[in-house]
Every structure is written in C-alpha cells, then in structure tokens.
mmCIF file with all atom_site columns, C-alpha atoms in Angstrom:
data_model
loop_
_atom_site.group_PDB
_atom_site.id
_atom_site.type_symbol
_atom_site.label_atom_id
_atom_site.label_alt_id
_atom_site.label_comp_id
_atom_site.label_asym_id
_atom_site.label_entity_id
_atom_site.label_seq_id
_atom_site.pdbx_PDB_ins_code
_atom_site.Cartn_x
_atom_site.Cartn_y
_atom_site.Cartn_z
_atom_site.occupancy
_atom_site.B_iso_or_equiv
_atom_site.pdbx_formal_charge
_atom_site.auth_seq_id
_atom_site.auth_comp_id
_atom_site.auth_asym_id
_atom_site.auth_atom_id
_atom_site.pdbx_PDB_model_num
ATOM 1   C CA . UNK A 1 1   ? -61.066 74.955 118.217 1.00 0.00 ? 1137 UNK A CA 1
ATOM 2   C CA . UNK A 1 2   ? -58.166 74.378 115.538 1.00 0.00 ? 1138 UNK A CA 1
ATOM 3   C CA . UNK A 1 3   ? -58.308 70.338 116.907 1.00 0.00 ? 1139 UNK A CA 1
ATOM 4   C CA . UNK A 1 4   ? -61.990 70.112 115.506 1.00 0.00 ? 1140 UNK A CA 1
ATOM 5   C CA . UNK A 1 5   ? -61.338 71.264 111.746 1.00 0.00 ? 1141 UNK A CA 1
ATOM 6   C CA . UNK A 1 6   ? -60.524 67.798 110.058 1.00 0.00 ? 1142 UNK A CA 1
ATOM 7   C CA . UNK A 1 7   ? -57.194 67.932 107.970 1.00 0.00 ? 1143 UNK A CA 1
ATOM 8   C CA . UNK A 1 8   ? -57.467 67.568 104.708 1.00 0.00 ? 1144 UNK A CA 1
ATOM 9   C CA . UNK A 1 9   ? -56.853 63.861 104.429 1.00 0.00 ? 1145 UNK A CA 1
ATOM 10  C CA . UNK A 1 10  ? -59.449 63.789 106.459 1.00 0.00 ? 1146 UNK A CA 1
ATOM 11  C CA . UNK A 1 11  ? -62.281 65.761 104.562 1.00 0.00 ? 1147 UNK A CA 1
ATOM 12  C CA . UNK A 1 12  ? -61.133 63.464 102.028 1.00 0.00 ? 1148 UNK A CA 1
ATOM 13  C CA . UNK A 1 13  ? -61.411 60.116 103.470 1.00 0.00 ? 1149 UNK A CA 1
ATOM 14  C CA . UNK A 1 14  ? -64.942 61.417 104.588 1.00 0.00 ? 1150 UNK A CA 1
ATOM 15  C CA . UNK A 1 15  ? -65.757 61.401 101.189 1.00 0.00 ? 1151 UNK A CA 1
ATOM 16  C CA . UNK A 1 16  ? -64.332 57.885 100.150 1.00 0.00 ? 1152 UNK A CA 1
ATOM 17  C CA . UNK A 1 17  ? -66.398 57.125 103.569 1.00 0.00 ? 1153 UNK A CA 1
ATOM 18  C CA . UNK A 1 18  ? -69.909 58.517 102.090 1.00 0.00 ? 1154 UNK A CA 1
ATOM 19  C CA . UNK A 1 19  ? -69.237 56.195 98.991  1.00 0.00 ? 1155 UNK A CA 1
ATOM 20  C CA . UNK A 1 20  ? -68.794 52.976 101.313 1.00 0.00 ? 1156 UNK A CA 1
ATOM 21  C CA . UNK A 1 21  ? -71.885 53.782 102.716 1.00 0.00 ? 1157 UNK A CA 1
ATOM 22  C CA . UNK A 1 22  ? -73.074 53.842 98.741  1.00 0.00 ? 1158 UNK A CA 1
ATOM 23  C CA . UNK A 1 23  ? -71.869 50.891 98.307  1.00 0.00 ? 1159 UNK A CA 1
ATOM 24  C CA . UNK A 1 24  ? -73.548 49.101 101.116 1.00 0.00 ? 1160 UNK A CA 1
ATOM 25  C CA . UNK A 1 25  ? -76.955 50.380 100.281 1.00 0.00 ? 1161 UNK A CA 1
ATOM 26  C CA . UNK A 1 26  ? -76.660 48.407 97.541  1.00 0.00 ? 1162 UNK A CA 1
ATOM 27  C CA . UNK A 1 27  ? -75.735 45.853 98.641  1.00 0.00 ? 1163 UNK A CA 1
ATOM 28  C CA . UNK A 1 28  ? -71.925 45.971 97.927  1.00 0.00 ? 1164 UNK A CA 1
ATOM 29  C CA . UNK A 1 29  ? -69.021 44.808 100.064 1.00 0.00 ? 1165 UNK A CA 1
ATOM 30  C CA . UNK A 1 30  ? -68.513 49.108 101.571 1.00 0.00 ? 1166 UNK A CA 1
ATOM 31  C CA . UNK A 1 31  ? -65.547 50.365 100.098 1.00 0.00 ? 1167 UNK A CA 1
ATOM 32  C CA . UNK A 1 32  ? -65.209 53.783 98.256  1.00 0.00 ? 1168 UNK A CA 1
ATOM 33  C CA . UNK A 1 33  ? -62.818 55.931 97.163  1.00 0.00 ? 1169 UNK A CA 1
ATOM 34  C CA . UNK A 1 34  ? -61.689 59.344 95.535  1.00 0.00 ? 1170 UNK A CA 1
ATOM 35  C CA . UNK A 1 35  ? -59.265 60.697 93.526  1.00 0.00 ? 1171 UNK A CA 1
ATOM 36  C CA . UNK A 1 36  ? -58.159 64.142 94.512  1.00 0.00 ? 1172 UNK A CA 1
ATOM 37  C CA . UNK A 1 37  ? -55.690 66.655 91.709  1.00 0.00 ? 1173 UNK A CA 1
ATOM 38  C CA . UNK A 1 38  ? -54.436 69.488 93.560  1.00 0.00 ? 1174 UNK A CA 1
ATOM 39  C CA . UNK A 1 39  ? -56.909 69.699 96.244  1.00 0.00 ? 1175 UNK A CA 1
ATOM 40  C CA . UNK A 1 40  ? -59.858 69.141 94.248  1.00 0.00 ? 1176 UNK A CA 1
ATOM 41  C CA . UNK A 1 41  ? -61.764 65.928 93.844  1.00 0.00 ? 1177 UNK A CA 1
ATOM 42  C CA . UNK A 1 42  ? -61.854 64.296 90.359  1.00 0.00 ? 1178 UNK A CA 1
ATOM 43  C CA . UNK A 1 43  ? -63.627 61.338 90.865  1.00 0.00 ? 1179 UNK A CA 1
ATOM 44  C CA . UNK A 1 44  ? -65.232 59.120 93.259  1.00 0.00 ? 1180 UNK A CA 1
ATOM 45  C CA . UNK A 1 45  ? -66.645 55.458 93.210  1.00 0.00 ? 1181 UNK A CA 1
ATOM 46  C CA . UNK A 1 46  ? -67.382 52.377 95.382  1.00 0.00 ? 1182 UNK A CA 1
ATOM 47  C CA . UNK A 1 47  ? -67.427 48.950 95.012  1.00 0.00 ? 1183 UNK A CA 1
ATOM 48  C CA . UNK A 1 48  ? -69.390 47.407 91.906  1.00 0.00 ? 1184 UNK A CA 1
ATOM 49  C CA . UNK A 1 49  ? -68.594 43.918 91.642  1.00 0.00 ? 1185 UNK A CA 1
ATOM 50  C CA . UNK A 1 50  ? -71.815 42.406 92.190  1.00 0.00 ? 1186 UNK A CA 1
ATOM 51  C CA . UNK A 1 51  ? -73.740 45.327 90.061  1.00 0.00 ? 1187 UNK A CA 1
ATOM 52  C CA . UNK A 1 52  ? -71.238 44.736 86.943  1.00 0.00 ? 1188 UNK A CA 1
ATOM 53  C CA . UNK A 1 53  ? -70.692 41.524 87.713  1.00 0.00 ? 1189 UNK A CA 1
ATOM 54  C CA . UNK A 1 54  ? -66.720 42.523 87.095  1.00 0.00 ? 1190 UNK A CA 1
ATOM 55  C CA . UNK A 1 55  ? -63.861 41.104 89.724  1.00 0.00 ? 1191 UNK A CA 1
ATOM 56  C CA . UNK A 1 56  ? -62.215 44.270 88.573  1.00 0.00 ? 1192 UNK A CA 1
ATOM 57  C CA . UNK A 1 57  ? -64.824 46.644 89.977  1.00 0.00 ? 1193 UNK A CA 1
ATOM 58  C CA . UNK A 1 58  ? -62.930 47.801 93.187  1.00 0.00 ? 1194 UNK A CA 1
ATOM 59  C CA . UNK A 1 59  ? -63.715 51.335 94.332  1.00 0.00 ? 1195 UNK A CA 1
ATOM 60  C CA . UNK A 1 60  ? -60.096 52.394 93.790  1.00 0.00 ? 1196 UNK A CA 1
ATOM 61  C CA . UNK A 1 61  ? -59.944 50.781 90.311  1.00 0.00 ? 1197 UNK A CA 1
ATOM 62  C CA . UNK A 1 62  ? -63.002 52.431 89.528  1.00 0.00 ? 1198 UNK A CA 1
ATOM 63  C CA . UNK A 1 63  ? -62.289 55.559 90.452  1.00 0.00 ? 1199 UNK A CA 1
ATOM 64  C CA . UNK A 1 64  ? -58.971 55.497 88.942  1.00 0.00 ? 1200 UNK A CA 1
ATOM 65  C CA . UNK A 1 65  ? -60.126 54.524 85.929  1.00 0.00 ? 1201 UNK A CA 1
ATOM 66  C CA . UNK A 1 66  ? -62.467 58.037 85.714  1.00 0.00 ? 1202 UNK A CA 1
ATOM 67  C CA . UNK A 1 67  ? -59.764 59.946 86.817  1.00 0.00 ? 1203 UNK A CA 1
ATOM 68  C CA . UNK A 1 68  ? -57.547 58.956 84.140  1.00 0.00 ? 1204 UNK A CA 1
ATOM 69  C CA . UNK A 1 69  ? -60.423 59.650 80.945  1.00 0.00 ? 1205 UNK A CA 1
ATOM 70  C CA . UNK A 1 70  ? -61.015 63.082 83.443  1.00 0.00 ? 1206 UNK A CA 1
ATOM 71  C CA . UNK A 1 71  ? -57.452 63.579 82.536  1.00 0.00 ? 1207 UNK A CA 1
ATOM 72  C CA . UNK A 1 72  ? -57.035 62.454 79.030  1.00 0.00 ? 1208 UNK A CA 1
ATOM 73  C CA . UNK A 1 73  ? -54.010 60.838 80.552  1.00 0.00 ? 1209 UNK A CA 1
ATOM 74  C CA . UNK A 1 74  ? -52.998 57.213 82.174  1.00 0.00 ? 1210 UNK A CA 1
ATOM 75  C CA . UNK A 1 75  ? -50.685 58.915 84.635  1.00 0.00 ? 1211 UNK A CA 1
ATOM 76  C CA . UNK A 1 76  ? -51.880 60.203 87.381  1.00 0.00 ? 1212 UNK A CA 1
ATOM 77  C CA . UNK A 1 77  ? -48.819 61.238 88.614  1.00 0.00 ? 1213 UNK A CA 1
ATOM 78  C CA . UNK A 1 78  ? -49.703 64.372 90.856  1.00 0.00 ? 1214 UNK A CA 1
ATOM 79  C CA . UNK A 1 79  ? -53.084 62.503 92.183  1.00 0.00 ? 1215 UNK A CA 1
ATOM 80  C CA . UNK A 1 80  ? -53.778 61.444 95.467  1.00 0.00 ? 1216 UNK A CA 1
ATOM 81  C CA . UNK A 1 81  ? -56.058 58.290 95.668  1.00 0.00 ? 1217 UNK A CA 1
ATOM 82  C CA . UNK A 1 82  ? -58.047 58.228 99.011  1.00 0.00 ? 1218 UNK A CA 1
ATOM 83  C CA . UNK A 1 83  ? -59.566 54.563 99.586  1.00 0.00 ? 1219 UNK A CA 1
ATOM 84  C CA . UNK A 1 84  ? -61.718 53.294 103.139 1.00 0.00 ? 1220 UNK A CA 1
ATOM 85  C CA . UNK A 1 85  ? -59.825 49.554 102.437 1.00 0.00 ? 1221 UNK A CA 1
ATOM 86  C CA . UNK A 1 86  ? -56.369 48.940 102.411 1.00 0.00 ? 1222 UNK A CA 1
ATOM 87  C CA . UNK A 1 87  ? -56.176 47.636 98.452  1.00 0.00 ? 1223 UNK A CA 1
ATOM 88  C CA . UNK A 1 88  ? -55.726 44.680 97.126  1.00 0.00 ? 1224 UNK A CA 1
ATOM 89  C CA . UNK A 1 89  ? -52.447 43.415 95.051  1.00 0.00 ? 1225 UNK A CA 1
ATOM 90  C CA . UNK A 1 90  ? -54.821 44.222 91.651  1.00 0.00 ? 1226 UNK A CA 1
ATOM 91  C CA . UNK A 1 91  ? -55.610 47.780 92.520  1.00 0.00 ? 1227 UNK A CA 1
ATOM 92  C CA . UNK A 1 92  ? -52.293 48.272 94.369  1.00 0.00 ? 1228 UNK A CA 1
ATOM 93  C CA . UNK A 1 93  ? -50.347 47.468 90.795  1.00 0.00 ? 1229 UNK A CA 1
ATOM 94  C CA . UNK A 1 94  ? -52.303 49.544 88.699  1.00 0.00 ? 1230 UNK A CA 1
ATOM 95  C CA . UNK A 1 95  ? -51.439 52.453 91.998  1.00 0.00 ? 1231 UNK A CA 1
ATOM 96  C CA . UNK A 1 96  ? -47.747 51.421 90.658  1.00 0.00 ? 1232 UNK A CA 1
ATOM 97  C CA . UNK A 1 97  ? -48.803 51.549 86.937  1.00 0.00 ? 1233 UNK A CA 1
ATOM 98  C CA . UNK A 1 98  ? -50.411 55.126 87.080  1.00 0.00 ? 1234 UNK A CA 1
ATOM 99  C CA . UNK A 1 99  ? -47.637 56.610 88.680  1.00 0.00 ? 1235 UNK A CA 1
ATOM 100 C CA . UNK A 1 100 ? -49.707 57.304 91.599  1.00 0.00 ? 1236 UNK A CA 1
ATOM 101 C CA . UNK A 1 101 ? -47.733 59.482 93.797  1.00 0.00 ? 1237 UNK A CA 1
ATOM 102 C CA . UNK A 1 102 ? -49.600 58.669 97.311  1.00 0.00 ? 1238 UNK A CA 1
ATOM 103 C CA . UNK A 1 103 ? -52.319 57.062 98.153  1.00 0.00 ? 1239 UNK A CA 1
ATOM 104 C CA . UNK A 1 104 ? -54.415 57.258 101.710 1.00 0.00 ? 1240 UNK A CA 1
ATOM 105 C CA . UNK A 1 105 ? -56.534 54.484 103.566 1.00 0.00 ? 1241 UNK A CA 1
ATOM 106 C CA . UNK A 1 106 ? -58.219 54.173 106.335 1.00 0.00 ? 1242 UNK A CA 1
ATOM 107 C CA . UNK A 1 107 ? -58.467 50.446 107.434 1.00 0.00 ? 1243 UNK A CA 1
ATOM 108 C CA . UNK A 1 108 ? -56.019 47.837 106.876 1.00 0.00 ? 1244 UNK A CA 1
ATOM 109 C CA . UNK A 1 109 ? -56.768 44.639 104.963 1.00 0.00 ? 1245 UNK A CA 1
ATOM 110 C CA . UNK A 1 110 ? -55.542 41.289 107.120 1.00 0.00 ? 1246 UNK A CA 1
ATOM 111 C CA . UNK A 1 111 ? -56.790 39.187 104.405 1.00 0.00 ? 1247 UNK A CA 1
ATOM 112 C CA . UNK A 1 112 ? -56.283 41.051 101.077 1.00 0.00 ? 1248 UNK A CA 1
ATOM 113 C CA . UNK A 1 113 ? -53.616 44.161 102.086 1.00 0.00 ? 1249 UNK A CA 1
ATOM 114 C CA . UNK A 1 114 ? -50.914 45.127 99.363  1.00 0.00 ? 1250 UNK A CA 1
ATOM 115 C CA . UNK A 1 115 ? -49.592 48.047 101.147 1.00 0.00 ? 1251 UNK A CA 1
ATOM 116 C CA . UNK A 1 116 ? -48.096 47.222 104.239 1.00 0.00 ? 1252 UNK A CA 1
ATOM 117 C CA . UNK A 1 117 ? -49.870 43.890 105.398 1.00 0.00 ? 1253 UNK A CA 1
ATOM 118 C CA . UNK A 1 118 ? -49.611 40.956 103.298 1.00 0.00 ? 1254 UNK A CA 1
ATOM 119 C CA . UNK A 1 119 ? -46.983 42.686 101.189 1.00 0.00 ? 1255 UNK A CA 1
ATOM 120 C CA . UNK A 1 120 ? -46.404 46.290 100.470 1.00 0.00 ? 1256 UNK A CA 1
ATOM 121 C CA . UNK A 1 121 ? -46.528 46.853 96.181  1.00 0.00 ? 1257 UNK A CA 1
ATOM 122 C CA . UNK A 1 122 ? -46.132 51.212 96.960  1.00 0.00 ? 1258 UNK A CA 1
ATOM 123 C CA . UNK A 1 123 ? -42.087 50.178 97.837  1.00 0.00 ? 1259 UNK A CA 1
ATOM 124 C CA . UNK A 1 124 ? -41.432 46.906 96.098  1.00 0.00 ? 1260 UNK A CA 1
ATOM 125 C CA . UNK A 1 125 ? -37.797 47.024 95.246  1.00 0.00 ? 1261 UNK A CA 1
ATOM 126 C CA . UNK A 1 126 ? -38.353 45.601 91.846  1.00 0.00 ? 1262 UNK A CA 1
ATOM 127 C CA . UNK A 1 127 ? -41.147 47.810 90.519  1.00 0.00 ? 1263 UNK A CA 1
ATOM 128 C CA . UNK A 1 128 ? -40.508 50.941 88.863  1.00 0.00 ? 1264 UNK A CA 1
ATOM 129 C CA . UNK A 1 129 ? -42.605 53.439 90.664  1.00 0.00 ? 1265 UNK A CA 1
ATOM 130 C CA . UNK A 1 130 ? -42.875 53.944 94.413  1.00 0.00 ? 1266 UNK A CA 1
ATOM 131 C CA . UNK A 1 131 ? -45.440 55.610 96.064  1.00 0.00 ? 1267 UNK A CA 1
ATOM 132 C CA . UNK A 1 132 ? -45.801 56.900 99.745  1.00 0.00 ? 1268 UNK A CA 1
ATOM 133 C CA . UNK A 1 133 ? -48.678 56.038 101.927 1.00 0.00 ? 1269 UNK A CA 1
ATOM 134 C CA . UNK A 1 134 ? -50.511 57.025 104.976 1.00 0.00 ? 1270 UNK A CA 1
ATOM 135 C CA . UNK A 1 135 ? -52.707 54.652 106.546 1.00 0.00 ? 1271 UNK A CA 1
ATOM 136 C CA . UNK A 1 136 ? -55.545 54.562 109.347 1.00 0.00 ? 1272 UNK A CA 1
ATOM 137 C CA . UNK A 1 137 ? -57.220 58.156 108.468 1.00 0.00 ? 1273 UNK A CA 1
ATOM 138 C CA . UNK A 1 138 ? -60.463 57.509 109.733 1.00 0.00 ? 1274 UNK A CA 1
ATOM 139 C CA . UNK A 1 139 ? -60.136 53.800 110.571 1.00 0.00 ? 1275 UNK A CA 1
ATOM 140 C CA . UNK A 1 140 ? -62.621 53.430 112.676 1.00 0.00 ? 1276 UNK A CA 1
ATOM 141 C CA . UNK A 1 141 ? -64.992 54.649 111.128 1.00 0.00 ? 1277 UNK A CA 1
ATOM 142 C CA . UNK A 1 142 ? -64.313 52.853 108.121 1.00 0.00 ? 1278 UNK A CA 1
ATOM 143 C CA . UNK A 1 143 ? -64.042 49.900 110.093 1.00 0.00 ? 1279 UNK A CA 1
ATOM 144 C CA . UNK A 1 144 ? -67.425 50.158 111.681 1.00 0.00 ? 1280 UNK A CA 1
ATOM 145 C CA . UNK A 1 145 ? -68.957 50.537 108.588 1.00 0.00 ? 1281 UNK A CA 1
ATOM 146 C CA . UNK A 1 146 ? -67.494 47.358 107.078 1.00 0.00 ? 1282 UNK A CA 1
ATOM 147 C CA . UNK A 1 147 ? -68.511 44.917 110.314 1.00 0.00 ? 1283 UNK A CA 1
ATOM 148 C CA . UNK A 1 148 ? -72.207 46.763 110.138 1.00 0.00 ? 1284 UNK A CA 1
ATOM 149 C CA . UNK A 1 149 ? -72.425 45.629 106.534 1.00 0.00 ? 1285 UNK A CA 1
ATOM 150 C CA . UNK A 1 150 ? -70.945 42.343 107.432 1.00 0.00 ? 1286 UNK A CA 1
ATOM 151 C CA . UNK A 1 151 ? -73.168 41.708 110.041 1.00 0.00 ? 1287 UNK A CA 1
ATOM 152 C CA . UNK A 1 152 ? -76.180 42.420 108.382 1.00 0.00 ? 1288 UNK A CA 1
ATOM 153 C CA . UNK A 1 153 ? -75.557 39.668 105.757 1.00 0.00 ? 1289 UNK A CA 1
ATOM 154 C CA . UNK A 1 154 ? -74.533 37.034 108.151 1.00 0.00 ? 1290 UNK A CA 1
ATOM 155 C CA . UNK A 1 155 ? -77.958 37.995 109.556 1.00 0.00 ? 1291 UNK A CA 1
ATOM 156 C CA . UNK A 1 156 ? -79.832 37.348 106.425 1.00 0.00 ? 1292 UNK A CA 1
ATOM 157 C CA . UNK A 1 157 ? -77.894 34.368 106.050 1.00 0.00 ? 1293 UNK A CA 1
#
C-alpha cells in the first residue's frame, strides 16, 4: 500500500520527532530537529537550554549551528531544516540569515510562532531572504508529545 510509505518529509520529521522524545528524557521542553542536504541528514539536535544553561539552545539553532561547521560554510542554502515546534523569532532569523531555503514543522507555536502565527520572518517583506515552509507534518504526534511532557511536570509540581 503506496498510502502507508511515509513521504519523505515525513521520514524526516520522524527523526526531529525521536530527538523531542531526547529531549524530554532529560528533562527538556521536547523539541528536536534535523538538518537534511540533498536527502541526507547532516545533523540533528533537541532542546538544551536547561543542560547548557544557554537561552540560545533551541533544537533548530542547535542543529543549525552543526550543520553549518559540517559544511565549512554559514549558508545553508540548499538545506532543509525539519523542526517538531513552529520556531521562535530567534531561530526563525538566523533560518533568514543562513539562507535557509525551506524549512518543515510539525506543530504550530500560539505563544512563540515566527512562521505563520504570531508573525511569519520566512516572507517578511523587509528581510533579504525568503524561505518557503510547510507546516503540520506530523502534528499530532508532535503535539502529543509536547502535552505528555507538559503534563508530567505540572504533575511533579
């Protein structure tokens, strides 16, 4: 059954999804995310902030950051970034600063969302770089995995 095969996106998100999962076994707010160069996946990371102790240390940033020394280059301008969070106005600017060409998430962000909910950074008129994006790839799922984690620390609480 061709409807059972995940697309690519995806296979991908799956993979941002497994690093949320990471993150939350450690304790972290779930989010992860991937980097993927022509079909292959170049790096991958999930939240850090309360590890590093670094308001900077959003899966997305991270794992933009490793793609970028994988690359020996600050572009990443035929990269897609995959992310289970719709990102925040910090990690959707440096989207706009790498020349990210697209970039794929799975829930959306009432409260934080710099890519079609609060504001959308990937098609601000006044940047210099647009990007396209596709949203809700595995939303659920990524969803889920957010209120579980949520949940459980209201419980401890």
């Amino acid at each position: 059954m061709d409807d059972m095969v995940p697309t690519e996106d995806q296979r991908f998100m799956d993979l941002a999804l497994a690093q949320a999962e990471a993150a939350a076994a450690m304790g972290e707010v779930p989010v992860g995310a991937v980097v993927v160069l022509k079909g292959e996946v170049i790096s991958s990371a999930h939240n850090r902030r309360e590890i590093d102790g670094d308001p900077s240390a959003h899966a997305e940033f991270i794992a933009m950051r490793q793609a970028a020394q994988f690359m020996g280059d600050w572009r990443l301008e035929d990269c897609t970034v995959y992310v289970t969070l719709e990102p925040c106005a910090m990690c959707a600017g440096l989207m706009v600063n790498a020349r990210v060409p697209r970039c794929v998430y799975a829930a959306t962000d009432p409260r934080g969302g710099f890519l079609g909910t609060l504001d959308d950074l990937s098609s601000h008129p006044v940047l210099n770089h647009r990007f396209d994006v596709t949203a809700g790839i595995r939303a659920d799922a990524a969803a889920e995995v957010l209120r579980s984690f949520f949940r459980r620390v209201r419980k401890k609480k």
